[in-house]
Short mmCIF file of C-alpha atoms in Angstrom, two decimals:
data_model
loop_
_atom_site.label_atom_id
_atom_site.label_comp_id
_atom_site.label_asym_id
_atom_site.label_seq_id
_atom_site.Cartn_x
_atom_site.Cartn_y
_atom_site.Cartn_z
CA MET P 192 57.09 82.74 1.57
CA GLY P 193 58.22 84.85 -1.33
CA THR P 194 60.48 84.44 -4.30
CA PRO P 195 63.23 82.47 -2.48
CA VAL P 196 60.71 79.79 -1.52
CA LEU P 197 59.40 79.49 -5.06
CA GLN P 198 62.95 79.21 -6.38
CA CYS P 199 63.61 76.46 -3.87
CA LEU P 200 60.46 74.63 -4.97
CA LEU P 201 61.41 74.90 -8.62
CA PHE P 202 64.83 73.48 -7.81
CA LEU P 203 63.62 70.57 -5.70
CA PHE P 204 60.36 69.66 -7.44
CA PRO P 205 62.01 67.60 -10.25
CA MET P 206 63.50 65.35 -7.57
CA LEU P 207 59.97 64.24 -6.64
CA LEU P 208 59.00 63.32 -10.19
CA PRO P 209 59.74 59.90 -11.66
CA PRO P 210 62.54 59.71 -14.24
CA ARG P 211 61.61 60.78 -17.75
CA GLY P 212 59.42 58.10 -19.26
CA ALA P 213 59.03 56.26 -15.95
CA SER P 214 55.26 56.59 -15.93
CA ALA P 215 54.97 55.76 -19.60
CA GLY P 216 53.88 52.18 -19.63
CA SER P 217 54.75 51.65 -15.97
CA LEU P 218 51.26 50.29 -15.38
CA HIS P 219 50.90 48.66 -18.77
CA SER P 220 51.97 45.28 -17.40
CA PRO P 221 48.81 43.58 -16.08
CA GLY P 222 50.72 42.23 -13.09
CA LEU P 223 51.29 45.78 -11.80
CA SER P 224 47.68 46.95 -11.92
CA GLU P 225 44.91 46.39 -9.40
CA CYS P 226 42.24 47.87 -11.66
CA PHE P 227 40.99 46.94 -15.11
CA GLN P 228 38.12 49.43 -15.35
CA VAL P 229 38.87 53.02 -16.22
CA ASN P 230 37.18 54.38 -13.07
CA GLY P 231 38.54 51.74 -10.68
CA ALA P 232 35.11 50.31 -9.88
CA ASP P 233 36.75 46.88 -9.69
CA TYR P 234 39.36 47.95 -7.12
CA ARG P 235 39.54 45.45 -4.25
CA GLY P 236 42.87 46.50 -2.79
CA HIS P 237 43.67 47.46 0.79
CA GLN P 238 44.48 51.18 0.68
CA ASN P 239 42.59 52.80 3.57
CA TYR P 240 43.92 56.35 3.36
CA THR P 241 43.06 58.95 0.76
CA GLY P 242 46.73 59.07 -0.25
CA PRO P 243 49.26 56.31 -0.97
CA ARG P 244 51.41 54.80 1.82
CA GLY P 245 49.33 56.27 4.62
CA ALA P 246 49.25 59.82 3.23
CA GLY P 247 46.08 61.88 3.25
CA ARG P 248 43.18 61.25 5.61
CA PRO P 249 42.12 57.91 7.14
CA CYS P 250 38.99 56.28 5.74
CA LEU P 251 35.96 55.39 7.85
CA PHE P 252 34.82 51.77 8.07
CA TRP P 253 31.97 51.00 5.69
CA ASP P 254 29.98 49.31 8.47
CA GLN P 255 30.01 52.62 10.38
CA THR P 256 28.64 54.87 7.63
CA GLN P 257 24.92 54.10 7.83
CA GLN P 258 24.18 57.83 8.00
CA HIS P 259 25.46 58.17 4.42
CA SER P 260 24.25 56.76 1.11
CA TYR P 261 26.71 53.86 1.02
CA SER P 262 27.58 51.38 3.76
CA SER P 263 28.05 47.65 4.19
CA ALA P 264 24.30 47.46 4.93
CA SER P 265 23.53 48.82 1.44
CA ASP P 266 25.77 46.17 -0.14
CA PRO P 267 24.73 42.87 1.47
CA GLN P 268 25.91 40.78 -1.50
CA GLY P 269 29.31 42.46 -1.61
CA ARG P 270 28.87 43.55 -5.22
CA TRP P 271 30.57 46.88 -4.55
CA GLY P 272 33.19 45.41 -2.25
CA LEU P 273 31.88 47.10 0.91
CA GLY P 274 32.09 45.37 4.29
CA ALA P 275 33.62 45.53 7.76
CA HIS P 276 36.71 47.34 6.51
CA ASN P 277 37.79 50.86 5.57
CA PHE P 278 39.39 50.24 2.17
CA CYS P 279 38.80 52.65 -0.73
CA ARG P 280 36.01 51.60 -3.06
CA ASN P 281 33.83 53.04 -5.85
CA PRO P 282 30.25 51.87 -5.15
CA ASP P 283 28.53 54.64 -7.11
CA GLY P 284 30.53 54.42 -10.35
CA ASP P 285 32.32 57.71 -9.75
CA VAL P 286 35.49 58.64 -11.63
CA GLN P 287 37.81 56.82 -9.18
CA PRO P 288 37.73 55.00 -5.80
CA TRP P 289 36.90 57.08 -2.73
CA CYS P 290 35.94 56.72 0.91
CA TYR P 291 34.12 58.53 3.67
CA VAL P 292 36.33 60.48 6.09
CA PRO P 293 35.66 62.09 9.49
CA GLU P 294 33.59 65.18 8.71
CA THR P 295 35.42 68.49 8.90
CA GLU P 296 34.14 71.86 10.06
CA GLU P 297 33.66 72.79 6.41
CA GLY P 298 31.30 69.84 5.87
CA ILE P 299 33.69 67.65 3.85
CA TYR P 300 32.72 64.04 4.57
CA TRP P 301 34.33 62.08 1.67
CA ARG P 302 37.46 62.18 -0.44
CA TYR P 303 38.86 60.54 -3.55
CA CYS P 304 41.69 58.05 -3.03
CA ASP P 305 44.96 58.49 -4.90
CA ILE P 306 45.90 54.85 -5.66
CA PRO P 307 49.00 54.59 -7.91
CA THR P 308 48.29 50.95 -8.81
CA CYS P 309 44.66 51.57 -9.81
CA HIS P 310 45.06 52.44 -13.49
CA MET P 311 43.94 50.08 -16.22
CA PRO P 312 46.66 48.51 -18.40
CA GLY P 313 46.91 50.43 -21.65
CA TYR P 314 46.79 53.73 -19.76
CA LEU P 315 50.31 55.12 -20.05
CA GLY P 316 50.06 57.97 -17.57
CA CYS P 317 49.46 61.68 -17.10
CA PHE P 318 51.71 64.06 -19.04
CA VAL P 319 52.31 67.80 -19.24
CA ASP P 320 50.95 69.53 -22.34
CA SER P 321 52.32 73.07 -22.61
CA GLY P 322 50.98 73.51 -26.15
CA ALA P 323 54.25 74.69 -27.66
CA PRO P 324 54.99 72.18 -29.00
CA PRO P 325 52.01 69.93 -28.20
CA ALA P 326 52.74 66.79 -26.20
CA LEU P 327 51.19 64.68 -28.98
CA SER P 328 52.01 65.98 -32.43
CA GLY P 329 49.24 64.32 -34.50
CA PRO P 330 45.74 65.52 -35.37
CA SER P 331 43.37 66.73 -32.65
CA GLY P 332 39.75 67.64 -32.08
CA THR P 333 37.18 68.60 -29.47
CA SER P 334 33.80 67.17 -28.59
CA THR P 335 31.08 67.89 -26.06
CA LYS P 336 30.46 64.11 -26.00
CA LEU P 337 34.08 63.04 -25.48
CA THR P 338 34.80 59.73 -23.77
CA VAL P 339 38.07 57.80 -23.58
CA GLN P 340 36.98 55.39 -26.32
CA VAL P 341 35.73 58.22 -28.59
CA CYS P 342 39.28 59.58 -28.59
CA LEU P 343 40.86 56.13 -28.97
CA ARG P 344 38.66 55.38 -31.98
CA PHE P 345 39.46 58.75 -33.57
CA CYS P 346 43.22 58.19 -33.32
CA ARG P 347 42.95 54.54 -34.36
CA MET P 348 41.19 55.61 -37.57
CA LYS P 349 43.92 58.18 -38.19
CA GLY P 350 46.59 55.45 -37.94
CA TYR P 351 48.30 56.62 -34.74
CA GLN P 352 49.60 54.54 -31.83
CA LEU P 353 48.61 56.81 -28.97
CA ALA P 354 45.57 58.87 -27.97
CA GLY P 355 45.49 61.60 -25.35
CA VAL P 356 42.49 63.20 -23.64
CA GLU P 357 42.71 66.65 -22.09
CA ALA P 358 40.50 69.11 -20.18
CA GLY P 359 37.43 66.87 -20.46
CA TYR P 360 36.68 67.66 -24.11
CA ALA P 361 39.90 67.60 -26.20
CA CYS P 362 41.52 64.64 -28.02
CA PHE P 363 45.07 64.46 -29.39
CA CYS P 364 46.87 61.74 -31.38
CA GLY P 365 50.54 60.87 -31.39
CA SER P 366 53.25 58.23 -31.68
CA GLU P 367 55.84 56.53 -29.49
CA SER P 368 58.39 59.24 -30.34
CA ASP P 369 56.10 61.83 -28.73
CA LEU P 370 55.92 59.74 -25.59
CA ALA P 371 59.71 59.41 -25.42
CA ARG P 372 60.10 63.19 -25.05
CA GLY P 373 57.02 63.66 -22.86
CA ARG P 374 57.15 65.12 -19.36
CA PRO P 375 55.30 62.96 -16.79
CA ALA P 376 52.94 64.75 -14.40
CA PRO P 377 51.45 63.55 -11.10
CA ALA P 378 48.56 61.15 -11.67
CA THR P 379 46.23 63.41 -9.67
CA ASP P 380 46.69 66.22 -12.22
CA CYS P 381 44.58 64.26 -14.73
CA ASP P 382 41.38 64.80 -12.80
CA GLN P 383 38.79 66.33 -15.14
CA ILE P 384 35.58 64.49 -15.97
CA CYS P 385 34.89 63.56 -19.59
CA PHE P 386 32.11 65.69 -21.07
CA GLY P 387 30.57 62.54 -22.56
CA HIS P 388 30.76 60.23 -19.53
CA PRO P 389 30.45 61.22 -15.85
CA GLY P 390 32.35 58.09 -14.75
CA GLN P 391 35.54 58.69 -16.78
CA LEU P 392 38.44 61.10 -16.47
CA CYS P 393 39.74 62.91 -19.56
CA GLY P 394 43.06 64.47 -18.62
CA GLY P 395 43.33 67.78 -16.83
CA ASP P 396 44.03 71.46 -17.32
CA GLY P 397 47.19 71.39 -19.45
CA ARG P 398 47.51 67.67 -18.73
CA LEU P 399 47.10 64.74 -21.12
CA GLY P 400 45.91 61.30 -20.09
CA ILE P 401 47.55 59.06 -22.69
CA TYR P 402 46.34 55.61 -23.80
CA GLU P 403 47.40 52.99 -26.31
CA VAL P 404 44.86 52.88 -29.13
CA SER P 405 44.75 49.05 -28.92
CA VAL P 406 42.47 49.40 -25.87
CA GLY P 407 38.95 48.49 -27.00
CA SER P 408 39.95 47.64 -30.57
CA CYS P 409 37.84 45.14 -32.51
CA GLN P 410 40.75 43.07 -33.84
CA GLY P 411 44.41 42.43 -33.25
CA ASN P 412 47.33 40.04 -33.46
CA TRP P 413 49.20 39.69 -30.18
CA THR P 414 52.64 38.07 -29.89
CA ALA P 415 53.90 39.63 -26.63
CA PRO P 416 54.44 37.03 -23.86
CA GLN P 417 51.76 38.66 -21.72
CA GLY P 418 49.17 41.40 -22.00
CA VAL P 419 45.51 42.39 -21.80
CA ILE P 420 42.62 42.08 -24.27
CA TYR P 421 39.54 44.26 -23.82
CA SER P 422 36.12 43.87 -25.38
CA PRO P 423 35.33 46.20 -28.30
CA ASP P 424 34.67 49.87 -27.40
CA PHE P 425 36.09 49.41 -23.88
CA PRO P 426 35.99 51.28 -21.47
CA ASP P 427 32.63 52.31 -22.98
CA GLU P 428 29.94 49.65 -23.30
CA TYR P 429 30.21 47.52 -26.42
CA GLY P 430 27.68 48.26 -29.13
CA PRO P 431 25.20 46.07 -31.06
CA ASP P 432 26.14 43.79 -33.97
CA ARG P 433 29.82 43.64 -33.08
CA ASN P 434 31.87 40.87 -34.72
CA CYS P 435 35.48 40.99 -33.51
CA SER P 436 38.47 38.66 -33.38
CA TRP P 437 41.93 38.57 -31.82
CA VAL P 438 44.79 36.12 -32.33
CA LEU P 439 47.31 35.20 -29.63
CA GLY P 440 50.32 33.45 -31.16
CA GLN P 441 53.83 32.27 -30.32
CA MET P 442 53.04 32.12 -26.61
CA GLY P 443 54.47 28.71 -25.71
CA ALA P 444 52.97 25.29 -25.14
CA VAL P 445 50.26 26.52 -22.76
CA LEU P 446 48.27 29.75 -22.68
CA GLU P 447 46.92 31.02 -19.34
CA LEU P 448 43.91 33.36 -19.36
CA THR P 449 42.42 35.21 -16.38
CA PHE P 450 39.18 37.13 -16.74
CA ARG P 451 39.40 40.31 -14.67
CA LEU P 452 36.00 41.50 -15.80
CA PHE P 453 33.15 39.72 -17.58
CA GLU P 454 29.75 41.31 -18.09
CA LEU P 455 27.77 40.41 -21.21
CA ALA P 456 24.17 41.42 -21.81
CA ASP P 457 22.65 37.95 -22.40
CA SER P 458 23.21 34.53 -23.99
CA ARG P 459 23.19 36.01 -27.49
CA ASP P 460 26.42 37.90 -26.81
CA ARG P 461 29.13 35.24 -27.02
CA LEU P 462 32.91 34.93 -26.64
CA GLU P 463 34.53 31.84 -28.22
CA LEU P 464 38.06 30.49 -27.75
CA ARG P 465 39.37 28.36 -30.62
CA ASP P 466 42.65 26.74 -31.55
CA ALA P 467 44.03 29.05 -34.23
CA SER P 468 45.57 26.20 -36.25
CA SER P 469 42.71 23.70 -36.34
CA GLY P 470 39.74 25.95 -35.63
CA ASN P 471 38.51 23.56 -32.92
CA LEU P 472 36.28 25.17 -30.30
CA LEU P 473 37.98 25.00 -26.89
CA ARG P 474 35.67 27.07 -24.67
CA ALA P 475 32.69 29.41 -25.09
CA PHE P 476 31.12 31.92 -22.70
CA ASP P 477 28.08 34.18 -22.81
CA GLY P 478 25.93 36.34 -20.57
CA THR P 479 24.40 33.34 -18.78
CA HIS P 480 27.50 31.12 -18.79
CA PRO P 481 30.45 33.22 -17.56
CA PRO P 482 34.03 31.91 -17.33
CA PRO P 483 35.14 30.25 -14.08
CA PRO P 484 37.00 32.34 -11.51
CA GLY P 485 40.76 32.02 -11.46
CA PRO P 486 43.24 31.18 -14.24
CA LEU P 487 42.11 29.16 -17.25
CA ARG P 488 44.88 27.16 -18.98
CA LEU P 489 44.61 25.97 -22.57
CA ARG P 490 47.16 23.72 -24.24
CA THR P 491 47.56 25.55 -27.52
CA ALA P 492 50.37 27.45 -29.18
CA ALA P 493 48.00 29.96 -30.82
CA LEU P 494 44.51 31.02 -29.80
CA LEU P 495 41.72 32.68 -31.78
CA LEU P 496 39.19 34.71 -29.76
CA THR P 497 35.96 35.80 -31.43
CA PHE P 498 33.25 37.99 -29.92
CA ARG P 499 29.78 38.58 -31.34
CA SER P 500 26.97 40.75 -29.97
CA ASP P 501 23.39 40.78 -31.18
CA ALA P 502 21.34 43.77 -32.28
CA ARG P 503 20.55 44.79 -28.70
CA GLY P 504 23.87 44.18 -26.98
CA HIS P 505 25.02 46.89 -24.61
CA ALA P 506 27.12 45.94 -21.57
CA GLN P 507 30.49 46.64 -19.98
CA GLY P 508 32.13 43.69 -21.77
CA PHE P 509 35.26 41.90 -20.62
CA ALA P 510 38.92 42.34 -19.76
CA LEU P 511 41.22 39.34 -19.71
CA THR P 512 44.93 38.98 -19.07
CA TYR P 513 47.00 36.35 -20.83
CA ARG P 514 50.48 34.91 -20.58
CA GLY P 515 52.32 32.11 -22.32
CA LEU P 516 53.77 29.16 -20.40
CA GLN P 517 56.21 26.53 -21.58
CA ASP P 518 54.29 23.87 -19.69
CA ALA P 519 51.11 23.63 -17.61
CA VAL P 520 53.10 23.30 -14.37
CA GLU P 521 55.71 25.90 -15.18
CA ASP P 522 54.58 28.35 -12.54
CA SER P 523 54.13 25.72 -9.79
CA ALA P 524 57.56 25.73 -8.13
CA SER P 525 58.45 23.36 -5.30
CA PRO P 526 58.90 24.78 -1.77
CA LYS P 527 62.64 24.35 -2.13
CA ASP P 528 62.72 26.20 -5.42
CA SER P 529 60.62 28.97 -3.92
CA ALA P 530 62.91 29.31 -0.94
CA GLU P 531 66.04 29.48 -3.07
CA ALA P 532 64.65 31.82 -5.72
CA PRO P 533 65.91 35.39 -5.48
CA ALA P 534 63.42 38.09 -4.52
CA GLY P 535 63.36 39.14 -7.98
CA ASP P 536 62.84 41.32 -10.80
CA PRO P 537 59.16 42.11 -11.56
CA ASP P 538 59.72 41.13 -15.17
CA GLY P 539 60.78 37.66 -14.15
CA ALA P 540 64.53 38.05 -14.81
CA ASN P 541 66.71 35.57 -12.91
CA VAL P 542 69.14 37.69 -10.93
CA SER P 543 72.02 35.55 -9.66
CA CYS P 544 74.64 38.09 -8.62
CA SER P 545 75.25 38.90 -4.95
CA PRO P 546 75.08 42.48 -3.63
CA LYS P 547 78.37 44.19 -3.10
CA PRO P 548 79.50 44.96 0.48
CA GLY P 549 77.94 48.19 1.67
CA ALA P 550 75.21 48.18 -1.01
CA ALA P 551 72.47 47.70 1.59
CA GLN P 552 73.74 50.58 3.73
CA ALA P 553 73.97 52.81 0.66
CA SER P 554 70.43 51.90 -0.33
CA ILE P 555 69.11 52.71 3.15
CA GLY P 556 70.97 56.03 3.17
CA ALA P 557 69.54 56.95 -0.23
CA ARG P 558 66.02 56.13 0.95
CA VAL P 559 66.40 58.23 4.09
CA PHE P 560 67.72 61.16 2.04
CA SER P 561 64.86 60.84 -0.46
CA THR P 562 62.28 60.67 2.33
CA VAL P 563 63.63 63.73 4.13
CA THR P 564 63.86 65.70 0.87
CA ALA P 565 60.36 64.76 -0.19
CA THR P 566 58.90 65.63 3.22
CA SER P 567 60.60 69.04 3.24
CA VAL P 568 59.42 69.91 -0.25
CA LEU P 569 55.85 68.79 0.48
CA LEU P 570 55.75 71.04 3.54
CA LEU P 571 56.97 73.97 1.44
CA LEU P 572 54.36 73.18 -1.21
CA LEU P 573 51.64 73.08 1.42
CA LEU P 574 52.65 76.46 2.87
CA SER P 575 52.78 77.98 -0.62
CA LEU P 576 49.36 76.53 -1.42
CA LEU P 577 47.82 77.96 1.73
CA ARG P 578 49.27 81.38 0.94
CA LEU P 579 47.99 81.14 -2.64
CA LEU P 580 44.51 80.06 -1.59
CA ARG P 581 44.08 83.08 0.69
CA ARG P 582 44.04 85.20 -2.47
CA ARG P 583 41.28 83.18 -4.16
CA SER P 584 37.94 84.94 -4.39
CA CYS P 585 35.71 82.08 -5.48
CA LEU P 586 35.68 78.43 -4.49
CA LEU P 587 33.53 75.48 -5.58
CA ALA P 588 33.39 72.68 -3.00
CA PRO P 589 33.75 69.11 -4.27
CA GLY P 590 30.60 67.06 -3.77
CA LYS P 591 28.61 64.18 -5.16
CA GLY P 592 26.95 66.57 -7.61
CA SER P 593 26.66 66.72 -11.38
CA LEU P 594 28.28 68.85 -14.05
CA ALA P 595 27.48 72.53 -13.56
CA LEU P 596 27.68 75.27 -16.16
CA GLY P 597 26.45 78.70 -15.38
CA PRO P 598 26.86 82.48 -15.66
CA SER P 599 28.76 84.69 -13.27
CA ARG P 600 26.76 87.24 -11.31
CA GLY P 601 29.53 89.84 -11.11
CA PRO P 602 29.72 93.09 -13.09
CA GLY P 603 31.81 93.01 -16.23
CA ARG P 604 31.64 89.20 -16.50
CA SER P 605 29.04 87.60 -18.77
CA TRP P 606 30.06 83.99 -18.19
CA ALA P 607 31.97 81.60 -15.99
CA VAL P 608 32.60 77.90 -16.28
CA TRP P 609 32.99 75.33 -13.56
CA TYR P 610 32.56 71.62 -13.16
CA ARG P 611 33.26 69.04 -10.49
CA ARG P 612 36.83 67.78 -10.15
CA PRO P 613 38.26 65.43 -7.56
CA ARG P 614 40.10 68.29 -5.89
CA GLY P 615 37.72 71.10 -6.80
CA VAL P 616 38.48 74.15 -8.92
CA ALA P 617 39.03 77.82 -8.09
CA LEU P 618 37.50 80.43 -10.36
CA PRO P 619 38.12 84.15 -10.69
CA CYS P 620 35.05 85.88 -9.26
CA PRO P 621 34.17 89.48 -8.42
CA PRO P 622 35.02 90.62 -4.86
CA GLY P 623 32.23 89.90 -2.42
CA ASP P 624 30.74 87.01 -4.39
CA SER P 625 28.88 84.62 -2.08
CA GLN P 626 30.56 81.64 -3.73
CA ALA P 627 33.77 82.55 -1.94
CA GLU P 628 32.52 80.81 1.21
CA GLY P 629 33.68 77.22 1.65
CA PRO P 630 36.67 74.99 2.22
CA ALA P 631 39.97 75.92 0.61
CA ALA P 632 41.97 72.69 0.57
CA GLY P 633 42.89 71.34 -2.84
CA TYR P 634 41.67 74.12 -5.13
CA ARG P 635 43.52 75.64 -8.03
CA PRO P 636 42.54 77.95 -10.90
CA LEU P 637 41.86 77.06 -14.51
CA SER P 638 44.34 78.55 -16.95
CA ALA P 639 43.30 81.45 -19.15
CA SER P 640 43.67 79.32 -22.28
CA SER P 641 41.34 76.63 -20.89
CA GLN P 642 38.79 79.27 -19.88
CA SER P 643 38.91 80.70 -23.41
CA SER P 644 38.63 77.29 -25.08
CA LEU P 645 35.73 76.28 -22.88
CA ARG P 646 33.96 79.54 -23.58
CA SER P 647 34.18 78.91 -27.33
CA LEU P 648 33.03 75.32 -26.90
CA ILE P 649 30.06 76.18 -24.68
CA SER P 650 28.93 79.01 -26.94
CA ALA P 651 28.46 76.39 -29.67
CA LEU P 652 26.06 74.32 -27.54
#
């Protein structure tokens, strides 16, 4: 487990990453996302392991966790999505879905779930930020009250297309050209809690979580055939006295809307849907009259949406997906049509060519090779991690606790910084420190630059 192994890992690791730019916008299409809230509180999917495709640890059934704070008995109305199943959920508004797992000897009884499809549209992915040059080349700033929307608003006012959050407290702005040369990182690397909101993630150590600034904007003109509109200030709660409007145009003869989230404070906070040409009111919804479940189809070529909140309004808001149809029955194919349609392209392209002889065998061979390669590299990574963790002198166990800032007790150190992360964080501590006791899985150290930046930030508090 020395230098040859590390060289092997450096050679093989790029094979596990998606192609350059693959994560950028890969979840922007609403049809590819199972979550429309930034912390995945609305996740109702069926992943029942802490990792994707059966990786990680199996989840316990929610009707067998009465000894813990959350179980199906504590959610009789199903508001949190708990029940007689073991699917990942987020009943306590944590930073991402999680589940209880069989307790280990170290006392670990729950884990976060890594769900690739649980990222809100408008989130473009996690990217490496080495600092030289920065991943996003526009203006930047830091804040002890940083949230995702605080950063989005900052970059929107500066006239940039993209906003990136990093290390829980830093905000960077950039453009599409920055994204084109960006280096995608694993989604789990962006795992640090926003200083201004305990239920949001703001990038990671040397990792940028990048968003489109249109998320949570108060106005816009949309002409794409499909997309998502969020209430103002989303994913934060919308503020009082908001008066916002959005126009959907050139969509086709019929516009289909689906509300993925709708939570207004009361009847004085109102969302209206009007024909953009005539101004006629088509539908209106408020806190006491929510939209119906399922798709809502309106025969209009252009739609004007207006939202108004009163002086008290504070609530999560709404998220709705839209798509244009040529006719109201366009997406209702006959059984024959469905049977003859090719298993197709996710973007709806009509693929009519037949596969070449041997293409299936080549595809299977490529998948087997990729699986074997990935398995081998993951085993090497695990062995390297175990060897690395044996050298750590201080560990902080992940738990359902709050942000912690405190001094180090060791000689020659006047401060230390730590805070909860989904996988925990390892800190440099003096030999013999009592904090060194605890589980070792999933810990890694903060970089020296992040330690220095955090020290400067905290000294200003």
